[in-house]
PDB file of C-alpha atoms in Angstrom:
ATOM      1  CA  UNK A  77     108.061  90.603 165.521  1.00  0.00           C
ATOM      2  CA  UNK A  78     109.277  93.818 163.950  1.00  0.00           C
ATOM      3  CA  UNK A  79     107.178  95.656 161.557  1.00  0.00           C
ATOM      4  CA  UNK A  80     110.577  95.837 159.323  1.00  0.00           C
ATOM      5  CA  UNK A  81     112.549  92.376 159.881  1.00  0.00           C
ATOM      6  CA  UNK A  82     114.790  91.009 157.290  1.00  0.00           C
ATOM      7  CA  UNK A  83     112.023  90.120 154.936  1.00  0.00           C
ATOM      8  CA  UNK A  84     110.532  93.161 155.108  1.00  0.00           C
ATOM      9  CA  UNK A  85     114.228  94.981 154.865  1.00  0.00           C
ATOM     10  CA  UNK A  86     114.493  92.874 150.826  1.00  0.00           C
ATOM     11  CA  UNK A  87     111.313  93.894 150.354  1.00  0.00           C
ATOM     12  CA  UNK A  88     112.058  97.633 151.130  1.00  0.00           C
ATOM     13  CA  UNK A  89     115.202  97.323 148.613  1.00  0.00           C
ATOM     14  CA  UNK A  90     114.488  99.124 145.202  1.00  0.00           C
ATOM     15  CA  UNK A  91     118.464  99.043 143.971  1.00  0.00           C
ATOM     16  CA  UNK A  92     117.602  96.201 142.348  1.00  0.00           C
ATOM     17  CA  UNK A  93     116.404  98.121 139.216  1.00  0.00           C
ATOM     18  CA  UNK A  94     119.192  99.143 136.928  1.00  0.00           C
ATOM     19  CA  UNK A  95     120.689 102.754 137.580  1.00  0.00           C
ATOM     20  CA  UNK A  96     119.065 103.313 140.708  1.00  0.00           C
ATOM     21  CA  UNK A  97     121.728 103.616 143.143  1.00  0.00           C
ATOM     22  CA  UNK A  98     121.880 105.114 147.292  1.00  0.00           C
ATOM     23  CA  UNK A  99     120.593 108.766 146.461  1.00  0.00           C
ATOM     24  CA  UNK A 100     117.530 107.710 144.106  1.00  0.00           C
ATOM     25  CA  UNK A 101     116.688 104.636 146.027  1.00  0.00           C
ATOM     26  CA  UNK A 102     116.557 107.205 149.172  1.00  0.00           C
ATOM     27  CA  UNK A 103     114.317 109.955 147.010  1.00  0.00           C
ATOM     28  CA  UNK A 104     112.067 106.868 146.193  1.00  0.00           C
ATOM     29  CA  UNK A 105     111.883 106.486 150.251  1.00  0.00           C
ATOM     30  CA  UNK A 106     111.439 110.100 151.109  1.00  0.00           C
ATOM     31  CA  UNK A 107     108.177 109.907 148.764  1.00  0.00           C
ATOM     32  CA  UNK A 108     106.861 107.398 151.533  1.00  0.00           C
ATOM     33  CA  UNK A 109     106.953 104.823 149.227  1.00  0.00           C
ATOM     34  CA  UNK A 110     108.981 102.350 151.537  1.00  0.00           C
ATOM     35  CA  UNK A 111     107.900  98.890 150.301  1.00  0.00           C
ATOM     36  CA  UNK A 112     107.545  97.318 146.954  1.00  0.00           C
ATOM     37  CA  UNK A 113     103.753  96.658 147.895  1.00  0.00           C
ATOM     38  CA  UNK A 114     103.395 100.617 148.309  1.00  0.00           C
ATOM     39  CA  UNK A 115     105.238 101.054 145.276  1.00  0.00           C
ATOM     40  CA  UNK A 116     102.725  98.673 143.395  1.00  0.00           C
ATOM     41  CA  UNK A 117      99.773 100.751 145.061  1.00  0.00           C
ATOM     42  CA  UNK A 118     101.484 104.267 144.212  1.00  0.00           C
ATOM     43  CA  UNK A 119      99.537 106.545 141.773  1.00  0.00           C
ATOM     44  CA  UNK A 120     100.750 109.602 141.318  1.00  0.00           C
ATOM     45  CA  UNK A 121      99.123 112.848 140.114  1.00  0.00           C
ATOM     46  CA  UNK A 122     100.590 114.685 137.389  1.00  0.00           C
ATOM     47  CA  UNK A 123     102.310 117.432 140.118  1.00  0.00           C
ATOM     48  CA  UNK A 124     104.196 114.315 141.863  1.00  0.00           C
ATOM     49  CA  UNK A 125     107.982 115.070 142.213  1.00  0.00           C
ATOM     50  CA  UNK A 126     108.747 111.598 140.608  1.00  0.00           C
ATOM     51  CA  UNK A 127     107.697 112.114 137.025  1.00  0.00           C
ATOM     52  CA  UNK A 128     110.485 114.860 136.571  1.00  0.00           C
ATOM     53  CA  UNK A 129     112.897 113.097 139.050  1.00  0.00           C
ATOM     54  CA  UNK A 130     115.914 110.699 137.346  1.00  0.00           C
ATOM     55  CA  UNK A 131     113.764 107.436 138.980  1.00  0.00           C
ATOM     56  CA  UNK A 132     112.528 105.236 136.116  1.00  0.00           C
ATOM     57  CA  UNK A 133     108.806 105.342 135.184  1.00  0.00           C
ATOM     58  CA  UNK A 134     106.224 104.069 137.779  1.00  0.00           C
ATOM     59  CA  UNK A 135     105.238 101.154 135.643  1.00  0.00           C
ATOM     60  CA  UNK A 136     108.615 100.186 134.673  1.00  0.00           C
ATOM     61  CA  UNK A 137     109.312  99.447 138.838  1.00  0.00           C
ATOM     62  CA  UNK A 138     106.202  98.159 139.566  1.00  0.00           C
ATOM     63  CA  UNK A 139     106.974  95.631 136.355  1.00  0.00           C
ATOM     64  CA  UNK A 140     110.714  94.658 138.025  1.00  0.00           C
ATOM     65  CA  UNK A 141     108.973  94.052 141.342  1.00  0.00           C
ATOM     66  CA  UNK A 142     106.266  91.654 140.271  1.00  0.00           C
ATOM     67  CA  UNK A 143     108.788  88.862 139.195  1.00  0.00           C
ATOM     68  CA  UNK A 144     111.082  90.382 142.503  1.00  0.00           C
ATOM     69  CA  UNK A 145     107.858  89.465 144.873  1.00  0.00           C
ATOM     70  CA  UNK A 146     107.893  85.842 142.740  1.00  0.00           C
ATOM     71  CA  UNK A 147     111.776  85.247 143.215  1.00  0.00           C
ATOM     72  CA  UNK A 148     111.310  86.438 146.679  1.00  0.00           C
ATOM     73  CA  UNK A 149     108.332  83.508 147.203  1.00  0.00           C
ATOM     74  CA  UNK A 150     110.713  80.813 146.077  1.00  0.00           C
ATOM     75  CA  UNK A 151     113.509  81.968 147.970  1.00  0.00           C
ATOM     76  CA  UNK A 152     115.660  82.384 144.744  1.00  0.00           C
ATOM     77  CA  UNK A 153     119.031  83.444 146.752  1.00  0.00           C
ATOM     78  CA  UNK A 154     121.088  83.372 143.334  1.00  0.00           C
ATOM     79  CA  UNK A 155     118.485  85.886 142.067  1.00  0.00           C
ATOM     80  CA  UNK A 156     119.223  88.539 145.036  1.00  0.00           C
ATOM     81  CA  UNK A 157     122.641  87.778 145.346  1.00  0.00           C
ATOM     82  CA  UNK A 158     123.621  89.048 141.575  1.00  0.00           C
ATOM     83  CA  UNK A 159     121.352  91.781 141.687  1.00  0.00           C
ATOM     84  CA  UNK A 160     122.666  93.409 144.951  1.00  0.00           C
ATOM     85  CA  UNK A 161     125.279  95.505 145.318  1.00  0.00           C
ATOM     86  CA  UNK A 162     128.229  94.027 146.933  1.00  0.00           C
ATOM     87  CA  UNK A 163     127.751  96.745 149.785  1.00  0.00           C
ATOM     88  CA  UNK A 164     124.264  95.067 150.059  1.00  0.00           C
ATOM     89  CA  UNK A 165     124.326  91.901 150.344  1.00  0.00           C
ATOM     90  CA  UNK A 166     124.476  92.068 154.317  1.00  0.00           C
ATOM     91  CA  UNK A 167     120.438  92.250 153.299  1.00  0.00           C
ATOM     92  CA  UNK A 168     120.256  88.327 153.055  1.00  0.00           C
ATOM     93  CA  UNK A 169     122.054  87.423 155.849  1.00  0.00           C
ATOM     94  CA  UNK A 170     118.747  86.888 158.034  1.00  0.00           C
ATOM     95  CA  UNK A 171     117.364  85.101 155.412  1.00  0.00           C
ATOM     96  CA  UNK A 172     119.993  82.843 153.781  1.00  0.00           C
ATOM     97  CA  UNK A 173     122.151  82.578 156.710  1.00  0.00           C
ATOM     98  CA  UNK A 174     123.944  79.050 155.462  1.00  0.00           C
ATOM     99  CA  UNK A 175     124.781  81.145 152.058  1.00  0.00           C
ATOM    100  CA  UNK A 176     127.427  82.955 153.821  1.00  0.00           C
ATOM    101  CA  UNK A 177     130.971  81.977 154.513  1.00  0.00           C
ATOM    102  CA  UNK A 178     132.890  84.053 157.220  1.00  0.00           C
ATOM    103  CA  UNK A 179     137.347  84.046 156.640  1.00  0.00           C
ATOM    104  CA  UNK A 180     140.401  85.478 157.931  1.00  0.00           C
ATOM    105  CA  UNK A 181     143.412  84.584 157.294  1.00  0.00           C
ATOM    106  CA  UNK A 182     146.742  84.807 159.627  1.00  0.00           C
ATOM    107  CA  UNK A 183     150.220  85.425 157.666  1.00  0.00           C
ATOM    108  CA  UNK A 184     153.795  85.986 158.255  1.00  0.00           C
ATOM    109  CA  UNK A 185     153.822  89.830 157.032  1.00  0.00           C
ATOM    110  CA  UNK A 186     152.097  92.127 154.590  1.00  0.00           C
ATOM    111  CA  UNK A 187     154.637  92.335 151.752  1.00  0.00           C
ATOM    112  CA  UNK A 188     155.430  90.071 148.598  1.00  0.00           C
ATOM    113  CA  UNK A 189     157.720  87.211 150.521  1.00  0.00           C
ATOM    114  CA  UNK A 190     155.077  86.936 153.574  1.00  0.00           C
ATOM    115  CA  UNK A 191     153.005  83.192 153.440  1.00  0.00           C
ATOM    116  CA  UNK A 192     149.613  82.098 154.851  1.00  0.00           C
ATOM    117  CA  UNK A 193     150.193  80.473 158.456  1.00  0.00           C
ATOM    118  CA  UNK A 194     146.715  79.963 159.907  1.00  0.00           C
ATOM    119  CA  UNK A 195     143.101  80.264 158.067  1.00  0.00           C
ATOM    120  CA  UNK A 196     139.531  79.951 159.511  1.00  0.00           C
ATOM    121  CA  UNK A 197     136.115  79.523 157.161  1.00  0.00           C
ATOM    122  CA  UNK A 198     132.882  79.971 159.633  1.00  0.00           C
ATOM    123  CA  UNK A 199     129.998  78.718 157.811  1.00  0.00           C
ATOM    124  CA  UNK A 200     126.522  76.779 158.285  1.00  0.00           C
ATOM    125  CA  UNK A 201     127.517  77.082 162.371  1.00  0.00           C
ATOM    126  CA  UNK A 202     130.593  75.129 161.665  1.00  0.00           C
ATOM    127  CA  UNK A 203     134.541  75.975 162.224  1.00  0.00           C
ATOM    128  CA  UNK A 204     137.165  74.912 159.619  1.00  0.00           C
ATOM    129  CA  UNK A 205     140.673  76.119 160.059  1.00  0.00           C
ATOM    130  CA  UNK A 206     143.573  75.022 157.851  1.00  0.00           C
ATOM    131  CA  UNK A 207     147.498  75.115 158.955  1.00  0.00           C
ATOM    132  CA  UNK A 208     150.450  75.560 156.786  1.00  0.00           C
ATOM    133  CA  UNK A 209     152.257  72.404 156.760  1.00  0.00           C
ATOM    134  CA  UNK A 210     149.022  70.185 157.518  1.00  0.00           C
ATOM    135  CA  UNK A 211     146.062  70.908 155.338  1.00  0.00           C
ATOM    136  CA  UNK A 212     145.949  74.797 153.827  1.00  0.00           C
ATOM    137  CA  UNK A 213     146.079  73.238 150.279  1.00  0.00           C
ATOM    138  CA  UNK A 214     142.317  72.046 150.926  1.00  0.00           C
ATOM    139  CA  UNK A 215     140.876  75.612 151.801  1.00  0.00           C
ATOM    140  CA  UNK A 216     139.277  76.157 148.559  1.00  0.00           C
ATOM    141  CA  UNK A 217     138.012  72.744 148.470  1.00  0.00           C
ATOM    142  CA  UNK A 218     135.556  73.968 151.328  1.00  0.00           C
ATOM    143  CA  UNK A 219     134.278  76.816 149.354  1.00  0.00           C
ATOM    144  CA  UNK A 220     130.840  76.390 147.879  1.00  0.00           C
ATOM    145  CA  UNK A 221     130.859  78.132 144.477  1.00  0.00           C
ATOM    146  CA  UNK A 222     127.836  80.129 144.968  1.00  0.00           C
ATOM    147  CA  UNK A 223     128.181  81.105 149.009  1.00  0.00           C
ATOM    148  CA  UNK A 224     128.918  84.769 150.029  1.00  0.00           C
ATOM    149  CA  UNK A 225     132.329  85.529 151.044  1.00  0.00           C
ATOM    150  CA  UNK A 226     132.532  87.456 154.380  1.00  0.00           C
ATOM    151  CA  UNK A 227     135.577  89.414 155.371  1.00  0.00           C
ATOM    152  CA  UNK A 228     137.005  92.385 157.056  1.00  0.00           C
ATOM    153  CA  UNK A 229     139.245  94.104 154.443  1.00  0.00           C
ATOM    154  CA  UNK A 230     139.227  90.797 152.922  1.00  0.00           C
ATOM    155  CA  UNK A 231     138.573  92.609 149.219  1.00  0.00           C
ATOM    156  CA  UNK A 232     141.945  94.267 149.079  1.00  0.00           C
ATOM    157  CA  UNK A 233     144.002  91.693 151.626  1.00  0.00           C
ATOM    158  CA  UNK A 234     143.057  88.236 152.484  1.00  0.00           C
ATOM    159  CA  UNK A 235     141.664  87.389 149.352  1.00  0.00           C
ATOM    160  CA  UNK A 236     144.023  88.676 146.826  1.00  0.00           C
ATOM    161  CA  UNK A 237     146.454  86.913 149.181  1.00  0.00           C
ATOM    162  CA  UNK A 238     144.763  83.488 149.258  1.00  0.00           C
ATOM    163  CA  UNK A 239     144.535  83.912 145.069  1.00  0.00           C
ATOM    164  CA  UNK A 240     148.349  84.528 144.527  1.00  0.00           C
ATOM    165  CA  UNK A 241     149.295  82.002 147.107  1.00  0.00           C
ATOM    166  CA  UNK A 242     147.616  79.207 146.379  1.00  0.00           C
ATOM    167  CA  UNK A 243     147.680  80.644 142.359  1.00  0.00           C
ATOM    168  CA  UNK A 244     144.013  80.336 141.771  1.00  0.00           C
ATOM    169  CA  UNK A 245     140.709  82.661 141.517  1.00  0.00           C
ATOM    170  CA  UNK A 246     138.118  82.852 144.209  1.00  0.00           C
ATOM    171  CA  UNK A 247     134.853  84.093 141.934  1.00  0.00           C
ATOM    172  CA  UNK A 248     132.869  84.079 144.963  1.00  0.00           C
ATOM    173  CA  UNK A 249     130.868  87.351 145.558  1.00  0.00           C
ATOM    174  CA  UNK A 250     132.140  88.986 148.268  1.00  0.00           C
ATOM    175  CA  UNK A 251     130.706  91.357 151.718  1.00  0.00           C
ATOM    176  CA  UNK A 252     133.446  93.024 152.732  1.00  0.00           C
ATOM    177  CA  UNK A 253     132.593  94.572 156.341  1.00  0.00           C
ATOM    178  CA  UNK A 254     135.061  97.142 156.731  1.00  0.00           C
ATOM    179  CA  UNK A 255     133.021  99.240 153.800  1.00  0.00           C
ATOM    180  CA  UNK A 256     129.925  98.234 155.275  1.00  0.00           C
ATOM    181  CA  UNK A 257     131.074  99.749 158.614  1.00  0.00           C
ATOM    182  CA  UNK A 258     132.334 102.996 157.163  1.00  0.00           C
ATOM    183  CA  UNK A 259     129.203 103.426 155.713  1.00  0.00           C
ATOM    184  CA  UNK A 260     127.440 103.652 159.214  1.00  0.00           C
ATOM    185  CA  UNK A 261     130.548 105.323 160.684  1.00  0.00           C
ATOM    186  CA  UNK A 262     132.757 103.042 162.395  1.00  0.00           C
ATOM    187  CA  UNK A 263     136.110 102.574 161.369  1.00  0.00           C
ATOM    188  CA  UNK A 264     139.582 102.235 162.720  1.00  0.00           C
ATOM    189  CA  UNK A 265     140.185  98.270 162.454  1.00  0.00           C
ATOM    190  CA  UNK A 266     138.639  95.042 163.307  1.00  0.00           C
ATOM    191  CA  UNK A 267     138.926  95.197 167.137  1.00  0.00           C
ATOM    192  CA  UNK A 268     138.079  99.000 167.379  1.00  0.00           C
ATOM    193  CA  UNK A 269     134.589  98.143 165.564  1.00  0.00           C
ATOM    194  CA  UNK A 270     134.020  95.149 167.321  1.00  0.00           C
ATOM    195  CA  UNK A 271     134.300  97.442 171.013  1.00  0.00           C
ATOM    196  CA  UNK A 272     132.433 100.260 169.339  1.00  0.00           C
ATOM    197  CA  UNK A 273     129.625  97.202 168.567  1.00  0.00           C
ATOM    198  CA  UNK A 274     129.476  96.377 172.337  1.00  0.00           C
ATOM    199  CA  UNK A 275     131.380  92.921 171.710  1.00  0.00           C
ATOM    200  CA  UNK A 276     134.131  91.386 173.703  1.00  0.00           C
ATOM    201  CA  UNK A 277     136.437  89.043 173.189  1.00  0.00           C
ATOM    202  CA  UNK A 278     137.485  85.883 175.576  1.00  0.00           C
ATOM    203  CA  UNK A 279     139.987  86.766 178.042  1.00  0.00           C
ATOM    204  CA  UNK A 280     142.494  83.937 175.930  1.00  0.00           C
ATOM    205  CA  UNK A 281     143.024  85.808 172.966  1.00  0.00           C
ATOM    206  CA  UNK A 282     142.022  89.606 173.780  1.00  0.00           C
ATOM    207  CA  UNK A 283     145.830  90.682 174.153  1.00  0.00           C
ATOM    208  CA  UNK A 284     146.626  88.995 170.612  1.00  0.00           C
ATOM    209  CA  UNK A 285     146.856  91.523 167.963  1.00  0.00           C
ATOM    210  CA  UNK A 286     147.545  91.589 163.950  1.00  0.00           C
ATOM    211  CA  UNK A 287     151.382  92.120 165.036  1.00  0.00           C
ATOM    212  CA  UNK A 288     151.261  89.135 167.324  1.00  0.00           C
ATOM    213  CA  UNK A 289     150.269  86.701 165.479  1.00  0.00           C
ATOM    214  CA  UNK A 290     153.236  86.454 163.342  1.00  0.00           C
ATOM    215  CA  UNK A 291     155.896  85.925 166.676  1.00  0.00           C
ATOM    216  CA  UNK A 292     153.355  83.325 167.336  1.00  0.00           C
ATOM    217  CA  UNK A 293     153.616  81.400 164.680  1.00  0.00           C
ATOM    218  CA  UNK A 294     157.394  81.624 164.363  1.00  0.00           C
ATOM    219  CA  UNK A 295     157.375  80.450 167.871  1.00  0.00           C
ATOM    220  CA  UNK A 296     156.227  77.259 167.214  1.00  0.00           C
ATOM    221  CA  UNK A 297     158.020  77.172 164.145  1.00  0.00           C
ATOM    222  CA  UNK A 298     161.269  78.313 165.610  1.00  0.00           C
ATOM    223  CA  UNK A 299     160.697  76.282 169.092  1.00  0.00           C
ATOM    224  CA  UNK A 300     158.338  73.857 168.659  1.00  0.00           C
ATOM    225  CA  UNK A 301     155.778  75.880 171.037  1.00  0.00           C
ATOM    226  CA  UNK A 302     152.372  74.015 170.616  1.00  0.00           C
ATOM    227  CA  UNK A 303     150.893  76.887 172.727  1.00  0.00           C
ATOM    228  CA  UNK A 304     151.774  79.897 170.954  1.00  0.00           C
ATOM    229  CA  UNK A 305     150.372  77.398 167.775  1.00  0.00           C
ATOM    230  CA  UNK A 306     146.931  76.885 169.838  1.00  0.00           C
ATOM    231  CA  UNK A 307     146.825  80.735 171.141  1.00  0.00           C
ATOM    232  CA  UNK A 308     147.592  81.706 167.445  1.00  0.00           C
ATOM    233  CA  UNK A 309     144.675  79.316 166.146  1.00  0.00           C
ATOM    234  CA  UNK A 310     142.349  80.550 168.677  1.00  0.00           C
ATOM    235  CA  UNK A 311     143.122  84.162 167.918  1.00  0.00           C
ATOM    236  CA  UNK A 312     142.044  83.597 164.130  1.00  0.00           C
ATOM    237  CA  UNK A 313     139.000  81.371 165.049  1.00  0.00           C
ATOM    238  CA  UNK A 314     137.820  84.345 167.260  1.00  0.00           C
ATOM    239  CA  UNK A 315     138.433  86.722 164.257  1.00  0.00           C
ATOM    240  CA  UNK A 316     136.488  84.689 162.206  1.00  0.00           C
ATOM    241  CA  UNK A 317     133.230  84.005 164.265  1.00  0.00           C
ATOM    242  CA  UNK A 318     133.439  88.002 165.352  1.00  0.00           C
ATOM    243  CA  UNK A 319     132.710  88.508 161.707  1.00  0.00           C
ATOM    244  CA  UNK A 320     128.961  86.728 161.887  1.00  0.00           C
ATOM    245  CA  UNK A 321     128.408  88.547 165.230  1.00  0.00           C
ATOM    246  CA  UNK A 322     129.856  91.790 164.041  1.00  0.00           C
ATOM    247  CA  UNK A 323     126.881  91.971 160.567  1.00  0.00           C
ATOM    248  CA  UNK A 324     124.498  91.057 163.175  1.00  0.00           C
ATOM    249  CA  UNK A 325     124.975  94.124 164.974  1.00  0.00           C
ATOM    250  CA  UNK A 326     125.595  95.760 161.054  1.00  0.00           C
ATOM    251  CA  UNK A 327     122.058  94.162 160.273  1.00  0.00           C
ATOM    252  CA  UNK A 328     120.721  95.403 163.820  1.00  0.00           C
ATOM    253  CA  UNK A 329     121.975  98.927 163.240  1.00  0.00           C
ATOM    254  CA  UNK A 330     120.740  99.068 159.399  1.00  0.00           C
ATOM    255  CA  UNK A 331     117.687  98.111 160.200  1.00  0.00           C
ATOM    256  CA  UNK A 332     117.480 100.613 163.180  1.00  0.00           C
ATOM    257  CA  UNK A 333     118.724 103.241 161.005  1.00  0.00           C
ATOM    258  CA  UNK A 334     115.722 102.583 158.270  1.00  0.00           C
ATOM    259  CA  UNK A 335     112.883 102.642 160.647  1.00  0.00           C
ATOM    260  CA  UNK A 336     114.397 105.904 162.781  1.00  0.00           C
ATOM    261  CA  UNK A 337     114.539 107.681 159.189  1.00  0.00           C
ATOM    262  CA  UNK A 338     111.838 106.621 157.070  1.00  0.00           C
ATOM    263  CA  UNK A 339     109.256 105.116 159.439  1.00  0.00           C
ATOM    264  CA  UNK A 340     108.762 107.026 162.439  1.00  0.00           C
ATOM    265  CA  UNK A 341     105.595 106.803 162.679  1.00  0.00           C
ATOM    266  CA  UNK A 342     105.696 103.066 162.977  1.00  0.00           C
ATOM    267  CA  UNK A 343     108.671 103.262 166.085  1.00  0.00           C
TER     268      UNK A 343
END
């Protein structure tokens, strides 16, 4: 196993205290200090850098990570989930795996007149999609109240969309991958990220794009074509499961990124 798996990766997570963000959670790392348990054995002499840095008194942390290491112990997900940053919640997903809900949604355009045609939730190993016409008004019903919502550009599209269509609130939080992505460098679109992440799609659906998908749907509207229906279902069911496979390889590359940095001499 890993020196740094995704227990260890929690446990290496000090944004948990209030106003330390990226920059002073990565000072508190450049000290070494790269665990909680190191933080609760640090001592440091009057000289240290962190007693005239912004980070929060020694005590204070070791304090927050005492009942952290407790909620840890009795796998408190609600606990980690509302202290964590939306952009870091992909820190869980090892660990709670059936706490996160993967969705994409298929439409008929992008602007105010544009409907819902096709939707897939991914969760607990299981598929759901829903069909305008046959069961869409149920999504919601499927959405556990306190699961993690996983999208790609789902924060400024498919959600807001799902809200004003169906005319009520999703409060779930929410792990939007596209930000997660840009924050490791890889951007330019689902399918772009997904070839940059070494993943490929089955030979079905791989010519099916965003623009597609619409002519698909208003095929078998239009014509009663059950296959452009099924290519257009499997094309969203694909997008969906990608999503779980692409924060592996987000979780892979994290993780990869902490030890190269801060724990070299561990690699």
């Amino acid at each position: 196993m890993d020196k740094v798996d995704s227990f260890d990766l929690i446990q290496s997570h000090f944004a948990l205290f209030p106003g330390i963000g990226p920059k002073l959670e990565a000072l508190i790392w450049s000290y070494g200090i790269t665990t909680w348990d190191k933080m609760l054995s640090f001592k440091p002499d009057p000289l240290h850098p962190w007693l005239t840095s912004r980070l929060p008194h020694p005590d204070r942390l070791k304090e927050a990570i005492v009942i952290w290491q407790k909620e840890l112990s009795a796998n408190n997900f609600s606990f980690f989930a509302d202290g964590l940053s939306n952009l870091n919640l992909w820190l869980l997903w090892k660990r709670f795996p059936n706490k996160f809900c993967f969705l994409d949604i298929e439409t008929t355009g992008i602007d105010i007149k544009s409907v819902m045609t096709v939707v897939s939730l991914y969760m607990k190993g299981e598929m759901f999609t829903f069909q305008r016409g046959v069961n869409l008004e149920y999504l919601l019903d499927h959405i556990e109240k306190d699961m993690i919502l996983v999208s790609y550009n789902g924060r400024r599209f498919d959600v807001p969309f799902i809200e004003r269509e169906l005319q009520q609130t999703i409060p779930n939080l929410h792990l939007d991958l596209m930000n997660v992505l840009h924050e490791i460098g890889i951007k330019g679109g689902l399918k772009k990220s997904e070839i940059i992440l070494g993943l490929k799609r089955s030979e079905e659906v791989v010519s099916i794009d965003g623009s597609l998908a619409p002519r698909l749907w208003y095929d078998y509207i239009e014509n009663g074509n059950l296959r452009s229906l099924d290519l257009l279902i499997a094309y969203n069911q694909e997008d969906t499961k990608n999503l779980a496979l692409v924060l592996d390889e987000v979780f892979i590359r994290k993780k990869n990124l902490f030890k190269e940095t801060y724990l070299t001499d561990q690699i």
